[in-house]
Coordinates of C-alpha atoms in Angstrom, one line a residue:
Chain A
M30 CA 12.0 -14.7 38.1
A31 CA 9.6 -12.0 37.7
K32 CA 8.2 -11.8 34.2
D33 CA 8.1 -8.4 32.1
L34 CA 4.5 -7.5 31.8
V35 CA 2.8 -4.6 30.0
L36 CA -0.6 -3.0 30.3
G37 CA -3.0 -2.7 27.4
I38 CA -6.0 -0.3 27.6
D39 CA -8.8 -0.1 25.0
I40 CA -10.8 3.1 25.4
G41 CA -14.2 3.0 23.9
G42 CA -17.3 5.2 23.6
Q43 CA -19.0 3.2 26.4
S44 CA -16.3 1.5 28.6
S45 CA -12.7 1.3 28.9
K46 CA -10.9 -2.0 29.2
L47 CA -7.5 -2.8 30.9
G48 CA -5.4 -5.9 30.8
V49 CA -2.1 -7.0 31.9
V50 CA -0.5 -8.9 29.2
D51 CA 2.8 -11.0 29.4
A52 CA 5.3 -11.7 26.7
D53 CA 3.1 -14.4 25.1
G54 CA 0.2 -12.5 24.5
A55 CA -1.7 -13.9 27.4
I56 CA -4.0 -11.5 29.5
I57 CA -3.2 -12.5 32.9
E58 CA -5.5 -10.0 34.7
Q59 CA -8.2 -7.5 33.4
T60 CA -10.9 -4.9 34.3
V61 CA -13.3 -2.6 33.1
I62 CA -14.2 1.0 33.8
S63 CA -16.9 3.3 32.5
S64 CA -15.9 5.7 29.8
L65 CA -19.2 7.9 30.3
Q66 CA -17.4 10.2 33.0
T67 CA -18.0 13.8 31.7
E68 CA -14.9 15.4 33.6
L69 CA -11.5 14.7 32.5
L70 CA -10.2 14.8 36.0
A71 CA -12.9 12.3 37.2
Y72 CA -12.1 10.0 34.1
I73 CA -8.4 10.1 34.7
T74 CA -8.6 9.4 38.3
D75 CA -10.8 6.3 37.6
L76 CA -8.3 5.0 34.9
T77 CA -5.2 5.6 37.1
N78 CA -6.9 3.7 40.1
A79 CA -7.6 0.8 37.8
I80 CA -4.1 0.7 36.6
K81 CA -2.5 1.0 39.9
E82 CA -5.0 -2.0 40.9
L83 CA -4.1 -4.2 38.2
V84 CA -0.2 -3.5 38.6
A85 CA -0.7 -4.4 42.4
K86 CA -2.6 -7.5 41.4
T87 CA -0.2 -8.8 39.1
A88 CA 3.0 -7.8 41.3
S89 CA 3.6 -11.5 42.3
I90 CA 3.9 -12.6 38.6
G91 CA 5.9 -9.7 37.1
T92 CA 6.5 -5.9 36.7
V93 CA 4.6 -3.8 34.5
K94 CA 7.0 -1.9 32.2
G95 CA 4.7 0.2 30.4
I96 CA 1.4 1.1 29.2
G97 CA -0.2 1.1 25.5
I98 CA -3.4 2.9 25.0
G99 CA -5.9 2.6 22.0
A100 CA -8.4 5.4 22.1
P101 CA -10.7 7.1 19.5
D102 CA -8.8 9.8 17.7
G103 CA -5.5 8.8 19.6
N104 CA -2.5 10.3 18.0
Y105 CA 0.7 8.0 18.0
Y106 CA 3.1 10.8 17.5
R107 CA 1.8 13.1 20.2
G108 CA 0.4 10.9 22.7
T109 CA -2.9 12.8 22.6
I110 CA -6.8 12.3 22.1
E111 CA -7.8 15.0 19.8
F112 CA -11.1 16.0 19.0
A113 CA -13.0 12.8 20.2
P114 CA -16.7 13.5 19.7
N115 CA -17.9 10.3 21.4
L116 CA -15.9 11.0 24.5
K117 CA -17.5 13.6 26.8
W118 CA -14.7 13.8 29.1
S119 CA -12.5 15.2 26.3
Y120 CA -14.5 18.0 25.8
G121 CA -13.1 21.5 26.7
P122 CA -14.8 24.4 28.7
D123 CA -16.4 25.6 25.4
G124 CA -18.3 22.5 25.1
K125 CA -16.4 21.4 22.2
P126 CA -13.9 18.2 21.7
T127 CA -10.4 19.4 22.5
I128 CA -6.9 17.9 22.9
V129 CA -6.4 15.7 25.7
E130 CA -2.5 15.1 26.7
L131 CA -3.4 11.6 27.6
A132 CA 0.1 10.0 27.5
T133 CA 1.5 12.9 29.8
L134 CA -1.6 12.6 32.3
V135 CA -1.2 8.8 32.6
K136 CA 2.6 8.9 32.7
N137 CA 2.6 11.5 35.6
F138 CA 0.1 9.8 37.5
T139 CA 1.5 6.0 37.3
G140 CA 5.0 6.7 36.6
L141 CA 5.0 4.3 33.7
P142 CA 5.7 5.1 30.1
V143 CA 2.8 5.6 28.1
T144 CA 2.1 5.0 24.2
V145 CA -1.1 6.1 22.6
T146 CA -2.8 5.2 19.4
N147 CA -6.2 5.1 17.6
D148 CA -8.3 2.3 19.2
A149 CA -8.8 0.9 15.7
N150 CA -5.0 0.8 15.0
A151 CA -4.5 -1.0 18.3
A152 CA -7.1 -3.5 17.3
A153 CA -5.3 -4.0 14.0
M154 CA -2.3 -4.8 15.8
G155 CA -3.9 -7.2 18.1
E156 CA -5.7 -8.9 15.1
M157 CA -2.2 -9.0 13.3
A158 CA -0.3 -10.6 16.1
Y159 CA -3.2 -12.9 17.6
G160 CA -6.1 -12.9 15.3
V161 CA -7.6 -13.6 11.8
A162 CA -5.0 -11.4 10.4
R163 CA -2.2 -13.3 11.7
G164 CA 0.6 -13.7 8.7
M165 CA -1.0 -10.8 6.8
K166 CA 0.9 -8.0 5.4
N167 CA -2.0 -5.8 4.0
F168 CA -5.2 -5.5 5.6
I169 CA -8.0 -3.1 6.8
M170 CA -9.5 -3.2 10.2
I171 CA -12.9 -1.5 10.5
T172 CA -14.3 -1.1 14.0
L173 CA -18.2 -1.0 14.0
G174 CA -18.9 0.2 17.6
T175 CA -20.2 3.1 19.2
G176 CA -18.6 5.0 16.1
V177 CA -16.4 3.7 12.9
G178 CA -12.8 3.4 13.3
S179 CA -10.2 2.1 11.0
G180 CA -6.6 0.7 11.2
I181 CA -4.9 0.4 8.0
V182 CA -1.9 -2.1 7.9
I183 CA 0.4 -1.9 4.6
D184 CA 3.7 -4.1 4.3
G185 CA 3.1 -5.3 7.9
K186 CA 2.9 -1.9 9.6
V187 CA 0.2 0.3 10.9
V188 CA -0.2 3.6 8.7
Y189 CA 0.0 6.6 10.7
G190 CA 0.5 9.1 8.0
H191 CA 2.4 12.5 8.3
D192 CA 0.8 13.6 11.5
G193 CA -0.3 10.4 13.2
F194 CA -3.9 10.6 12.2
A195 CA -3.9 8.3 9.2
G196 CA -7.2 5.9 9.2
E197 CA -10.2 8.0 9.6
L198 CA -12.3 6.0 7.2
G199 CA -15.3 6.3 9.5
H200 CA -15.5 10.0 8.2
T201 CA -15.1 9.5 4.6
C202 CA -18.5 10.3 3.1
A203 CA -21.0 7.6 2.4
V204 CA -24.0 9.7 1.6
P205 CA -23.2 13.2 0.0
G206 CA -25.4 15.7 1.7
G207 CA -26.4 13.1 4.4
R208 CA -26.7 13.1 8.3
Q209 CA -25.0 15.4 10.5
C210 CA -22.1 13.2 12.1
G211 CA -20.5 14.2 15.6
C212 CA -17.3 15.3 13.8
G213 CA -18.9 18.2 12.2
L214 CA -19.2 16.9 8.7
T215 CA -22.3 15.2 7.1
G216 CA -22.8 11.9 5.5
C217 CA -20.0 10.1 7.2
L218 CA -20.0 6.3 7.2
E219 CA -20.0 6.6 10.9
A220 CA -23.4 8.3 11.1
Y221 CA -24.8 5.0 9.4
T222 CA -23.0 2.1 10.0
S223 CA -22.0 2.4 13.8
A224 CA -24.5 1.3 16.7
M225 CA -25.5 5.0 16.9
G226 CA -26.2 5.0 13.1
V227 CA -28.2 2.0 13.0
A228 CA -30.4 3.4 15.9
R229 CA -30.7 6.6 13.8
T230 CA -31.8 4.6 10.8
A231 CA -34.5 2.9 13.0
R232 CA -35.7 6.3 13.7
E233 CA -35.7 7.4 10.4
M234 CA -37.5 4.4 9.0
L235 CA -40.1 4.4 11.5
A236 CA -40.9 8.0 10.7
S237 CA -40.9 7.5 7.0
D238 CA -42.5 4.0 6.9
S239 CA -45.8 3.2 7.9
R240 CA -45.7 -0.5 8.4
D241 CA -46.2 -2.2 11.7
S242 CA -42.9 -3.3 13.6
L243 CA -42.0 -4.5 17.0
L244 CA -39.9 -1.4 17.1
R245 CA -42.9 0.7 17.4
K246 CA -43.6 -0.4 21.0
L247 CA -40.4 1.4 21.9
D248 CA -39.6 5.0 22.5
P249 CA -38.0 6.0 19.4
E250 CA -35.5 8.5 21.0
S251 CA -34.2 5.3 23.2
I252 CA -34.1 2.7 20.4
S253 CA -30.6 1.0 20.4
S254 CA -28.9 -1.2 17.5
K255 CA -29.5 -4.0 20.3
D256 CA -33.4 -3.4 19.9
V257 CA -33.1 -3.5 16.1
Y258 CA -31.3 -6.8 16.4
D259 CA -33.7 -8.3 18.8
A260 CA -36.4 -7.2 16.3
A261 CA -34.6 -8.7 13.4
K262 CA -34.2 -12.0 15.2
Q263 CA -38.0 -12.2 15.5
G264 CA -38.1 -11.6 11.7
D265 CA -39.3 -8.1 12.0
A266 CA -39.7 -6.9 8.4
L267 CA -38.7 -3.1 9.0
A268 CA -35.7 -4.3 11.4
L269 CA -34.4 -6.6 8.8
E270 CA -34.5 -3.6 6.2
I271 CA -32.6 -1.4 8.7
F272 CA -29.7 -4.0 8.5
Q273 CA -29.8 -4.3 4.8
F274 CA -29.5 -0.5 4.4
T275 CA -26.6 -0.6 6.7
G276 CA -24.9 -3.3 5.0
R277 CA -25.5 -1.7 1.6
L278 CA -23.7 1.5 2.6
L279 CA -20.9 -0.5 4.3
G280 CA -20.4 -2.5 1.3
K281 CA -20.2 0.5 -1.1
S282 CA -17.6 2.1 1.2
L283 CA -15.4 -1.1 1.5
A284 CA -15.4 -1.2 -2.2
D285 CA -13.7 2.2 -2.1
F286 CA -11.4 1.5 0.6
I287 CA -10.0 -1.4 -1.0
K288 CA -9.2 0.8 -4.2
F289 CA -6.8 2.8 -1.9
S290 CA -4.5 0.1 -0.5
A291 CA -5.5 -3.1 -2.2
P292 CA -5.6 -5.2 1.0
E293 CA -5.7 -9.0 1.2
A294 CA -8.7 -8.6 3.6
I295 CA -11.0 -6.3 5.3
V296 CA -11.4 -7.4 9.0
L297 CA -14.7 -6.2 10.8
F298 CA -14.7 -5.9 14.4
G299 CA -16.8 -4.4 17.3
G300 CA -20.3 -4.6 18.6
L301 CA -22.2 -4.2 15.4
T302 CA -20.5 -7.4 14.0
K303 CA -22.7 -9.3 16.3
S304 CA -25.7 -8.4 13.9
R305 CA -23.7 -9.5 11.1
E306 CA -26.1 -12.5 10.1
F307 CA -28.6 -9.5 9.0
F308 CA -26.1 -7.3 6.9
H309 CA -23.1 -9.5 5.7
D310 CA -24.8 -10.8 2.6
E311 CA -26.1 -7.3 1.5
M312 CA -22.7 -5.8 2.3
I313 CA -20.8 -8.4 0.3
R314 CA -23.1 -8.0 -2.6
T315 CA -23.0 -4.4 -2.7
M316 CA -19.1 -4.3 -2.1
E317 CA -18.8 -6.8 -5.2
E318 CA -21.1 -4.6 -7.3
N319 CA -18.9 -1.7 -6.8
Q320 CA -15.7 -3.6 -7.1
L321 CA -13.1 -3.0 -10.1
S322 CA -13.0 -6.2 -12.3
F323 CA -9.6 -7.4 -11.0
W324 CA -10.8 -7.4 -7.4
K325 CA -14.2 -8.9 -7.8
G326 CA -14.5 -12.0 -5.5
K327 CA -10.9 -11.7 -4.5
V328 CA -10.7 -9.5 -1.3
K329 CA -11.7 -11.3 1.8
V330 CA -14.1 -9.9 4.5
L331 CA -13.4 -11.3 7.6
Y332 CA -14.7 -11.0 11.3
S333 CA -12.3 -10.6 14.3
S334 CA -11.7 -13.9 15.9
L335 CA -10.7 -12.4 19.3
K336 CA -13.1 -11.7 22.1
D337 CA -14.3 -8.2 21.5
S338 CA -12.0 -6.4 24.2
D339 CA -8.9 -8.7 23.7
A340 CA -8.0 -7.6 20.1
A341 CA -7.8 -4.0 21.3
I342 CA -6.2 -4.6 24.8
L343 CA -3.6 -7.0 23.1
G344 CA -2.9 -4.5 20.2
A345 CA -2.5 -1.7 22.7
S346 CA -0.3 -3.7 24.9
A347 CA 1.8 -4.5 21.8
L348 CA 2.6 -0.7 21.6
A349 CA 4.2 -0.9 25.2
W350 CA 6.7 -3.4 24.6
Chain B
M199 CA 33.9 5.4 -19.5
A200 CA 30.5 4.5 -20.8
K201 CA 27.8 5.3 -18.4
D202 CA 25.1 3.2 -17.1
L203 CA 22.0 4.4 -18.3
V204 CA 18.1 3.4 -18.0
L205 CA 15.2 3.8 -20.2
G206 CA 12.0 5.2 -18.6
I207 CA 8.6 4.8 -20.4
D208 CA 5.3 6.5 -19.5
I209 CA 2.5 5.0 -21.2
G210 CA -0.6 7.7 -21.2
G211 CA -4.0 7.3 -23.0
Q212 CA -2.8 9.3 -25.9
S213 CA 0.8 9.1 -26.1
S214 CA 3.8 7.1 -24.8
K215 CA 6.8 9.0 -23.9
L216 CA 10.2 7.4 -23.6
G217 CA 13.5 8.8 -22.3
V218 CA 16.9 7.6 -21.4
V219 CA 18.0 8.6 -18.1
D220 CA 21.4 8.7 -16.5
A221 CA 22.4 8.2 -12.8
D222 CA 21.9 11.7 -12.0
G223 CA 18.3 11.8 -13.1
A224 CA 19.0 13.6 -16.4
I225 CA 16.9 12.9 -19.6
I226 CA 19.7 12.6 -22.2
E227 CA 17.6 11.5 -25.3
Q228 CA 13.7 11.2 -25.4
T229 CA 11.0 10.6 -27.9
V230 CA 7.2 9.9 -28.3
I231 CA 4.9 7.5 -29.8
S232 CA 1.1 7.4 -30.2
S233 CA -0.7 5.3 -27.8
L234 CA -3.8 5.1 -29.9
Q235 CA -2.9 2.0 -31.9
T236 CA -5.8 -0.6 -31.5
E237 CA -3.6 -3.5 -32.1
L238 CA -1.5 -4.8 -29.4
L239 CA 1.2 -6.1 -32.0
A240 CA 1.2 -2.9 -33.8
Y241 CA 1.8 -1.0 -30.5
I242 CA 4.4 -3.3 -29.0
T243 CA 6.2 -3.0 -32.3
D244 CA 6.2 0.7 -32.4
L245 CA 7.3 0.6 -28.8
T246 CA 10.4 -1.5 -29.3
N247 CA 11.3 0.2 -32.5
A248 CA 11.4 3.4 -30.5
I249 CA 13.3 1.8 -27.6
K250 CA 16.1 0.3 -30.2
E251 CA 16.3 3.7 -31.7
L252 CA 16.9 5.6 -28.2
V253 CA 19.2 2.7 -27.1
A254 CA 21.4 3.1 -30.5
K255 CA 21.4 7.0 -30.1
T256 CA 22.8 7.0 -26.8
A257 CA 25.4 4.1 -27.3
S258 CA 28.0 6.8 -27.5
I259 CA 27.0 7.9 -23.9
G260 CA 26.5 4.7 -22.2
T261 CA 24.6 1.5 -21.9
V262 CA 21.0 1.0 -21.3
K263 CA 20.8 -1.5 -18.6
G264 CA 17.2 -1.9 -18.0
I265 CA 13.7 -0.5 -18.7
G266 CA 11.1 1.0 -16.3
I267 CA 7.5 1.5 -17.3
G268 CA 4.7 3.4 -15.8
A269 CA 1.4 2.5 -17.4
P270 CA -2.5 2.7 -16.6
D271 CA -3.4 -0.2 -14.5
G272 CA 0.3 -1.4 -14.7
N273 CA 1.0 -4.2 -12.1
Y274 CA 4.3 -4.0 -10.3
Y275 CA 4.3 -7.5 -8.8
R276 CA 3.2 -9.0 -12.2
G277 CA 4.7 -6.9 -14.9
T278 CA 1.3 -6.7 -16.6
I279 CA -1.2 -4.2 -17.7
E280 CA -4.4 -5.5 -16.6
F281 CA -8.0 -4.3 -17.6
A282 CA -7.0 -0.7 -18.9
P283 CA -10.3 0.7 -20.5
N284 CA -8.3 3.6 -22.0
L285 CA -5.8 1.6 -24.0
K286 CA -7.4 0.2 -26.9
W287 CA -4.6 -2.2 -27.7
S288 CA -5.2 -3.7 -24.4
Y289 CA -8.4 -4.9 -25.5
G290 CA -8.8 -8.8 -25.9
P291 CA -10.8 -10.7 -28.8
D292 CA -13.9 -10.4 -27.1
G293 CA -13.6 -6.4 -27.2
K294 CA -12.9 -6.1 -23.3
P295 CA -9.8 -4.9 -21.7
T296 CA -7.6 -7.8 -20.9
I297 CA -4.3 -8.8 -19.4
V298 CA -1.2 -7.6 -21.5
E299 CA 2.1 -9.2 -20.3
L300 CA 3.9 -6.0 -21.1
A301 CA 7.1 -6.8 -19.1
T302 CA 7.3 -10.1 -20.9
L303 CA 6.9 -8.7 -24.3
V304 CA 9.2 -5.8 -24.0
K305 CA 11.9 -8.0 -22.5
N306 CA 11.6 -10.7 -25.2
F307 CA 11.7 -7.9 -28.1
T308 CA 14.6 -5.8 -26.6
G309 CA 16.7 -8.3 -24.5
L310 CA 16.6 -6.0 -21.5
P311 CA 15.0 -6.2 -18.0
V312 CA 11.6 -4.5 -17.8
T313 CA 9.7 -3.4 -14.6
V314 CA 6.1 -1.9 -15.0
T315 CA 4.2 0.0 -12.5
N316 CA 1.0 2.1 -12.6
D317 CA 1.7 5.4 -14.4
A318 CA 0.7 7.5 -11.3
N319 CA 3.0 5.4 -9.1
A320 CA 5.7 6.3 -11.6
A321 CA 4.8 10.1 -11.5
A322 CA 5.1 9.8 -7.8
M323 CA 8.5 8.3 -7.6
G324 CA 9.5 11.0 -10.2
E325 CA 7.9 13.8 -8.0
M326 CA 9.6 12.2 -4.8
A327 CA 12.9 12.0 -6.3
Y328 CA 13.1 15.2 -8.4
G329 CA 10.0 17.5 -7.9
V330 CA 7.8 19.2 -5.3
A331 CA 7.6 16.1 -2.9
R332 CA 11.3 15.9 -2.6
G333 CA 12.0 14.7 1.0
M334 CA 8.4 14.1 1.8
K335 CA 7.5 10.6 3.2
N336 CA 3.7 10.8 3.0
F337 CA 1.9 12.2 0.0
I338 CA -0.7 11.5 -2.6
M339 CA 0.0 12.0 -6.3
I340 CA -3.3 12.4 -8.3
T341 CA -2.8 12.3 -12.1
L342 CA -5.6 14.4 -13.9
G343 CA -5.0 13.2 -17.4
T344 CA -7.3 11.3 -20.0
G345 CA -8.4 9.4 -16.9
V346 CA -7.4 9.8 -13.3
G347 CA -4.8 7.9 -11.5
S348 CA -3.1 8.0 -8.1
G349 CA 0.2 7.0 -6.7
I350 CA 0.1 6.7 -2.7
V351 CA 3.4 7.0 -0.7
I352 CA 3.7 6.1 2.9
D353 CA 6.8 6.2 4.8
G354 CA 8.8 6.9 1.7
K355 CA 7.7 4.1 -0.2
V356 CA 5.1 3.7 -3.1
V357 CA 2.0 1.7 -1.7
Y358 CA 1.5 -1.5 -3.9
G359 CA -0.7 -3.5 -1.5
H360 CA -1.4 -7.2 -1.7
D361 CA -1.7 -7.6 -5.4
G362 CA 0.3 -4.8 -6.8
F363 CA -3.0 -2.7 -7.7
A364 CA -3.3 -0.1 -4.7
G365 CA -3.9 3.3 -5.7
E366 CA -7.0 3.2 -7.8
L367 CA -8.6 6.4 -6.5
G368 CA -9.9 7.5 -9.9
H369 CA -12.3 4.8 -9.5
T370 CA -13.7 5.6 -6.0
C371 CA -17.0 6.8 -6.2
A372 CA -17.4 10.6 -6.5
V373 CA -21.3 10.7 -7.3
P374 CA -23.3 7.7 -6.3
G375 CA -25.4 6.5 -9.3
G376 CA -23.6 8.9 -11.3
R377 CA -21.9 8.7 -14.8
Q378 CA -20.8 5.3 -16.4
C379 CA -17.2 5.0 -16.3
G380 CA -14.9 3.1 -18.6
C381 CA -14.0 0.6 -15.7
G382 CA -17.6 -0.6 -15.7
L383 CA -18.5 1.2 -12.3
T384 CA -20.9 4.4 -12.2
G385 CA -19.8 7.7 -10.6
C386 CA -16.1 7.5 -10.6
L387 CA -13.8 10.3 -10.0
E388 CA -12.3 9.6 -13.2
A389 CA -15.5 10.1 -15.1
Y390 CA -15.8 13.8 -13.7
T391 CA -12.4 15.2 -13.1
S392 CA -10.2 13.9 -16.0
A393 CA -9.8 15.4 -19.4
M394 CA -12.6 13.1 -20.7
G395 CA -14.7 14.1 -17.8
V396 CA -14.5 17.7 -18.2
A397 CA -15.8 17.2 -21.9
R398 CA -18.7 15.0 -20.8
T399 CA -19.6 17.5 -18.2
A400 CA -19.5 20.3 -20.9
R401 CA -21.8 18.2 -23.2
E402 CA -24.2 17.8 -20.3
M403 CA -24.3 21.2 -19.0
L404 CA -24.9 22.4 -22.8
A405 CA -27.8 20.2 -23.1
S406 CA -29.5 21.0 -19.5
D407 CA -28.6 24.8 -19.6
S408 CA -29.9 27.1 -22.2
R409 CA -27.4 30.1 -21.6
D410 CA -25.4 31.2 -24.6
S411 CA -21.8 29.9 -24.6
L412 CA -18.7 29.8 -26.9
L413 CA -18.9 26.2 -26.7
R414 CA -22.3 26.1 -28.6
K415 CA -20.4 26.7 -31.6
L416 CA -18.8 23.5 -31.5
D417 CA -19.8 20.0 -32.3
P418 CA -20.8 18.7 -28.8
E419 CA -19.5 15.3 -29.5
S420 CA -15.8 16.6 -30.2
I421 CA -15.8 19.0 -27.5
S422 CA -12.5 18.7 -25.6
S423 CA -11.2 19.9 -22.0
K424 CA -9.0 22.1 -24.0
D425 CA -12.0 23.9 -25.8
V426 CA -13.7 24.3 -22.2
Y427 CA -10.3 25.9 -21.1
D428 CA -10.0 28.2 -24.3
A429 CA -13.8 29.3 -23.6
A430 CA -13.0 29.9 -19.9
K431 CA -10.0 32.2 -20.9
Q432 CA -12.5 34.2 -22.7
G433 CA -14.5 34.4 -19.7
D434 CA -17.5 32.2 -20.9
A435 CA -19.7 31.7 -17.8
L436 CA -20.7 28.2 -18.9
A437 CA -17.1 27.0 -19.3
L438 CA -16.2 28.6 -15.9
E439 CA -19.0 26.8 -14.4
I440 CA -17.8 23.5 -15.8
F441 CA -14.4 23.9 -14.1
Q442 CA -16.0 25.0 -10.8
F443 CA -18.2 21.6 -10.9
T444 CA -15.1 19.9 -11.4
G445 CA -13.1 21.5 -8.8
R446 CA -15.9 20.8 -6.3
L447 CA -16.0 17.1 -7.2
L448 CA -12.2 16.9 -6.8
G449 CA -12.1 18.6 -3.6
K450 CA -14.5 16.5 -2.0
S451 CA -12.9 13.5 -3.1
L452 CA -9.2 15.0 -1.9
A453 CA -10.9 15.5 1.5
D454 CA -11.8 11.6 1.8
F455 CA -8.3 10.4 0.4
I456 CA -6.6 12.3 3.2
K457 CA -8.9 10.6 5.9
F458 CA -7.1 7.4 4.6
S459 CA -3.2 8.0 5.0
A460 CA -3.1 11.4 6.4
P461 CA -0.5 12.7 3.7
E462 CA 1.6 15.9 4.2
A463 CA 0.5 17.0 0.9
I464 CA -1.6 16.0 -2.3
V465 CA 0.5 16.5 -5.6
L466 CA -1.7 17.0 -8.7
F467 CA -0.2 16.4 -12.1
G468 CA -1.2 15.8 -15.6
G469 CA -2.8 17.7 -18.7
L470 CA -5.8 18.9 -16.9
T471 CA -3.8 21.0 -14.1
K472 CA -3.0 23.4 -17.1
S473 CA -6.6 24.5 -16.2
R474 CA -6.1 25.0 -12.5
E475 CA -6.7 28.9 -12.5
F476 CA -10.3 27.9 -13.1
F477 CA -10.9 25.1 -10.7
H478 CA -8.2 25.5 -8.0
D479 CA -10.0 27.7 -5.5
E480 CA -13.3 25.8 -5.7
M481 CA -11.2 22.5 -5.2
I482 CA -9.6 24.0 -2.0
R483 CA -12.7 25.5 -0.7
T484 CA -14.7 22.2 -1.0
M485 CA -11.7 20.2 0.1
E486 CA -11.3 22.3 3.4
E487 CA -15.3 22.2 3.9
N488 CA -15.3 18.4 4.0
Q489 CA -12.0 18.0 6.1
L490 CA -12.0 16.9 9.7
S491 CA -11.1 19.6 12.2
F492 CA -7.7 18.6 12.8
W493 CA -6.6 18.7 9.0
K494 CA -8.2 22.0 8.2
G495 CA -5.9 24.2 6.5
K496 CA -3.1 21.7 7.3
V497 CA -2.7 19.4 4.2
K498 CA -0.8 21.3 1.2
V499 CA -2.2 20.7 -2.3
L500 CA 0.7 21.2 -4.6
Y501 CA 1.2 21.1 -8.6
S502 CA 4.0 19.0 -10.1
S503 CA 7.0 21.2 -10.6
L504 CA 8.4 18.8 -13.4
K505 CA 7.7 19.0 -16.9
D506 CA 4.6 16.9 -17.8
S507 CA 6.4 14.2 -19.2
D508 CA 9.6 14.1 -17.0
A509 CA 8.1 13.2 -13.9
A510 CA 6.6 10.0 -15.1
I511 CA 9.6 9.1 -17.2
L512 CA 12.0 9.8 -14.3
G513 CA 10.0 7.9 -12.1
A514 CA 9.6 4.9 -14.4
S515 CA 13.4 5.1 -14.9
A516 CA 13.9 4.9 -11.2
L517 CA 12.2 1.4 -11.3
A518 CA 14.9 0.1 -13.7
W519 CA 18.0 0.8 -11.5

């Protein structure tokens, strides 16, 4: 008998990952498209083509019944992406991030029901169903990718809030009066502890610090967090300091997030966690230093155990059931 | 026929308010005792005597079936007050705040079942049942009293978190590297936007600012937030600036709190709200300035509509049903 299947989509700043998932949470077919399209129509064309291809490929196994999408600034209640500064195709004619009726568009072009949520909420759902947060009722997922996202789980449920936008912890203030963030505010955590943020820290430190560094061989404008990681791997002192600085800011913010919902654990996820050997200890030290006495040493910090793309695809697919 | 009654207790830094409440939420008898006792046994003696007196006074109307207590650092799961720096009688022999088994003590001395929660959670429950948050499913209660507390309501339920300590927003960092707080951390919101915090701001500004002020007639060490209010009422420029500074820090923190749970409203409560005419506009301005675009102008800031003591007594009593 043909199985019931769902399709999970994880829209990230760089790429969008799609996977067809069965009722047991197995990803039976997947693909990736670029998120770097600048035109909405071009991106939606790529996305719906990829969806149709996956649906066709899995037709012998089962029928895709619905689509769940995790996207930056995705709104669960409204099925929209609203004001996502890291997705160029979400910009309006005035050059500013605008409201994309994502669920409506994808539903119209595929004929399938579509549910949208914040990418970090999707990752949190995936982690709760299949990852390190299995069995946990209270945790906070922080995604350290191109930007910084968050999915908050309280009593076993993702928090959406009054309007569907809960969990914008990447835009809480980490440094009062600090760096300009893509969202329009200044000093946001995302401007420091994302892949972009680490690259900005590198540029700043290279300008303000006269020490020799492997990073000086690179064009400052094109330095990436991967470059900083590679330099740190070779013991480069400046690169190591960049990650220490990153860990310190992240740890301080995590301490404050815990004061909100008293989670059992913080789960970290996303590309930047590949550099955790260089920021983990400083992050934990700073988190504990800024923790209220009754939480000191008690709140776990875990790293996603799922393959990078899987948590978000599985989480998004869970929306579609 | 004798009614079923419950007893709600609101333990504040200065005083503890007790009220016997009927099933319609009417407070039919109430009393107040001091919270300033330094010995635990002395405080518990006062408290249980007051309870017995209220139970006796209302015996002709009905039977008190249980007690609900809202207290700083009250833990719903454990029935304890843990590490409450503002309650001297909660300090251990080593001079540090310790764990008071409040539910057990009061139950033993009164024979009634006792439920404990954080004072701000109790106020939030009262506000949701009888006040400005009636019908709201998502709001954050911030109590601006001797300290700063918070009660977070998501999907109509108070958030307790993994260990019962959720909602310690008064100890999130408002000023990195700022004032020493009673909790052991530095720069906490409570060290600035509480009654104590306003008095500290007054002392700091009097020392750093050479302008004339009505406040200079007072002993700096004994200045209270009420003194600052009285001076502001007379148009004293320094006093007005103290409240502007307070509003600014509060507004910035509120903007970040909204990023967590996307509430429909923030509800402010407590003694310091009596000075709102002097900080409200600056608080709102700063909150909006630090708000993500999709929340600008959308999240209400309301003041408790219940009499100061009533919200917390009613909320605490709701625990006992």
